[in-house]
Amino acid sequence: QEQFVESGGGSVKPGGSLKLSCTASRSFDSIFSMAWYRQGPQNQRNRVASDTTTGITHYAESVKGRFTISRDNAKRTSYLEMNNLKPEEKGVYCCNSLVIPAPWGQGTQVTVSS
């Protein structure tokens, strides 16, 4: 069964940047679409970005122009680059296959605070 491990979180000030990584346990290039989610205080997950193997990307309106999703199939890794972070964007960031989700991983914590 596929598993994803997220990393790269941390604590930054408003306006700061982070680059998150999500590494798959198995082959990655067969995963049609990957997505990143932000988990809020009540454990709700909101999708912030997604991509496809055909290069189509989609972003939540609030992060457009600041977040970039990308992937490296050879490294079995998806990335989420986040710039100009806002305090309300703190939370646990998780990744998963969009079409056939795997069990959720631990995620990586992002804190945005002055």
Coordinates of C-alpha atoms in Angstrom, one line a residue:
Q1 CA 0.0 0.0 0.0
E2 CA 1.3 3.4 -0.9
Q3 CA 2.4 5.7 1.9
F4 CA 3.5 9.3 1.9
V5 CA 5.9 11.0 4.2
E6 CA 5.9 14.8 4.5
S7 CA 8.7 17.0 5.7
G8 CA 10.0 20.5 5.5
G9 CA 7.7 22.3 7.9
G10 CA 8.9 24.8 10.4
S11 CA 8.3 28.1 12.0
V12 CA 8.5 31.3 10.0
K13 CA 7.5 34.9 10.3
P14 CA 4.7 36.3 8.2
G15 CA 6.1 36.9 4.8
G16 CA 8.5 34.0 5.1
S17 CA 8.9 30.9 2.9
L18 CA 9.0 27.2 3.2
K19 CA 9.3 24.3 0.8
L20 CA 7.6 21.1 1.8
S21 CA 8.4 17.7 0.5
C22 CA 6.2 14.6 0.2
T23 CA 8.0 11.3 -0.6
A24 CA 6.1 8.2 -1.8
S25 CA 7.0 4.7 -0.6
R26 CA 6.4 3.3 -4.1
S27 CA 6.7 4.4 -7.7
F28 CA 5.5 7.9 -8.1
D29 CA 5.1 8.5 -11.8
S30 CA 2.0 6.3 -11.9
I31 CA 0.2 8.6 -9.5
F32 CA -1.9 10.7 -11.8
S33 CA -2.6 13.5 -9.4
M34 CA -1.0 14.6 -6.1
A35 CA -2.5 17.1 -3.7
W36 CA -1.5 19.1 -0.7
Y37 CA -3.9 19.8 2.1
R38 CA -3.8 22.0 5.2
Q39 CA -5.3 20.5 8.3
G40 CA -7.0 22.9 10.6
P41 CA -7.4 22.9 14.4
Q42 CA -10.6 20.8 14.1
N43 CA -8.8 18.3 11.8
Q44 CA -10.6 19.4 8.7
R45 CA -8.4 19.2 5.6
N46 CA -8.6 21.8 2.9
R47 CA -6.9 21.3 -0.4
V48 CA -4.4 24.0 -1.2
A49 CA -2.8 22.7 -4.4
S50 CA -2.9 19.7 -6.8
D51 CA -1.2 18.6 -10.0
T52 CA -1.4 15.9 -12.6
T53 CA 1.2 14.0 -14.5
T54 CA 0.2 16.0 -17.6
G55 CA 1.3 19.2 -15.9
I56 CA -2.0 20.7 -14.9
T57 CA -1.9 22.5 -11.6
H58 CA -4.7 23.8 -9.5
Y59 CA -4.5 26.1 -6.5
A60 CA -6.9 27.4 -3.9
E61 CA -7.8 31.0 -4.6
S62 CA -6.1 32.2 -1.4
V63 CA -2.7 30.8 -2.3
K64 CA -2.5 31.6 -6.0
G65 CA 0.7 33.3 -7.0
R66 CA 2.4 32.4 -3.7
F67 CA 2.3 28.6 -3.6
T68 CA 3.8 26.3 -6.2
I69 CA 3.3 22.6 -6.5
S70 CA 5.8 20.4 -8.4
R71 CA 7.1 16.9 -8.5
D72 CA 10.2 14.9 -9.2
N73 CA 9.2 11.4 -10.3
A74 CA 12.7 10.1 -10.1
K75 CA 12.8 11.0 -6.4
R76 CA 9.2 9.9 -5.9
T77 CA 8.6 13.3 -4.3
S78 CA 6.0 16.1 -4.5
Y79 CA 6.9 19.6 -3.4
L80 CA 5.0 22.5 -2.2
E81 CA 6.8 25.8 -2.2
M82 CA 5.1 28.4 -0.1
N83 CA 6.0 32.1 -0.3
N84 CA 4.8 35.1 1.6
L85 CA 3.2 33.0 4.2
K86 CA 0.3 34.4 6.3
P87 CA -0.5 33.6 10.0
E88 CA -3.8 32.0 9.0
E89 CA -1.9 29.5 6.9
K90 CA -0.4 27.7 9.9
G91 CA -1.4 24.1 10.4
V92 CA -0.4 20.6 9.5
Y93 CA 0.3 20.1 5.8
C94 CA -0.4 16.7 4.4
C95 CA -0.1 15.2 0.9
N96 CA -2.0 12.4 -0.8
S97 CA -2.9 11.0 -4.1
L98 CA -6.0 12.8 -5.3
V99 CA -7.6 10.0 -7.2
I100 CA -6.8 7.0 -5.1
P101 CA -5.9 8.3 -1.6
A102 CA -3.6 6.3 0.7
P103 CA -3.8 6.3 4.4
W104 CA -2.9 9.7 5.7
G105 CA 0.6 10.3 7.0
Q106 CA 1.7 12.4 9.9
G107 CA 2.0 15.6 7.9
T108 CA 4.4 18.4 8.6
Q109 CA 3.7 21.3 10.9
V110 CA 3.9 24.9 9.6
T111 CA 3.8 27.8 12.1
V112 CA 3.6 31.4 10.9
S113 CA 4.0 33.8 13.7
S114 CA 5.8 37.0 14.5

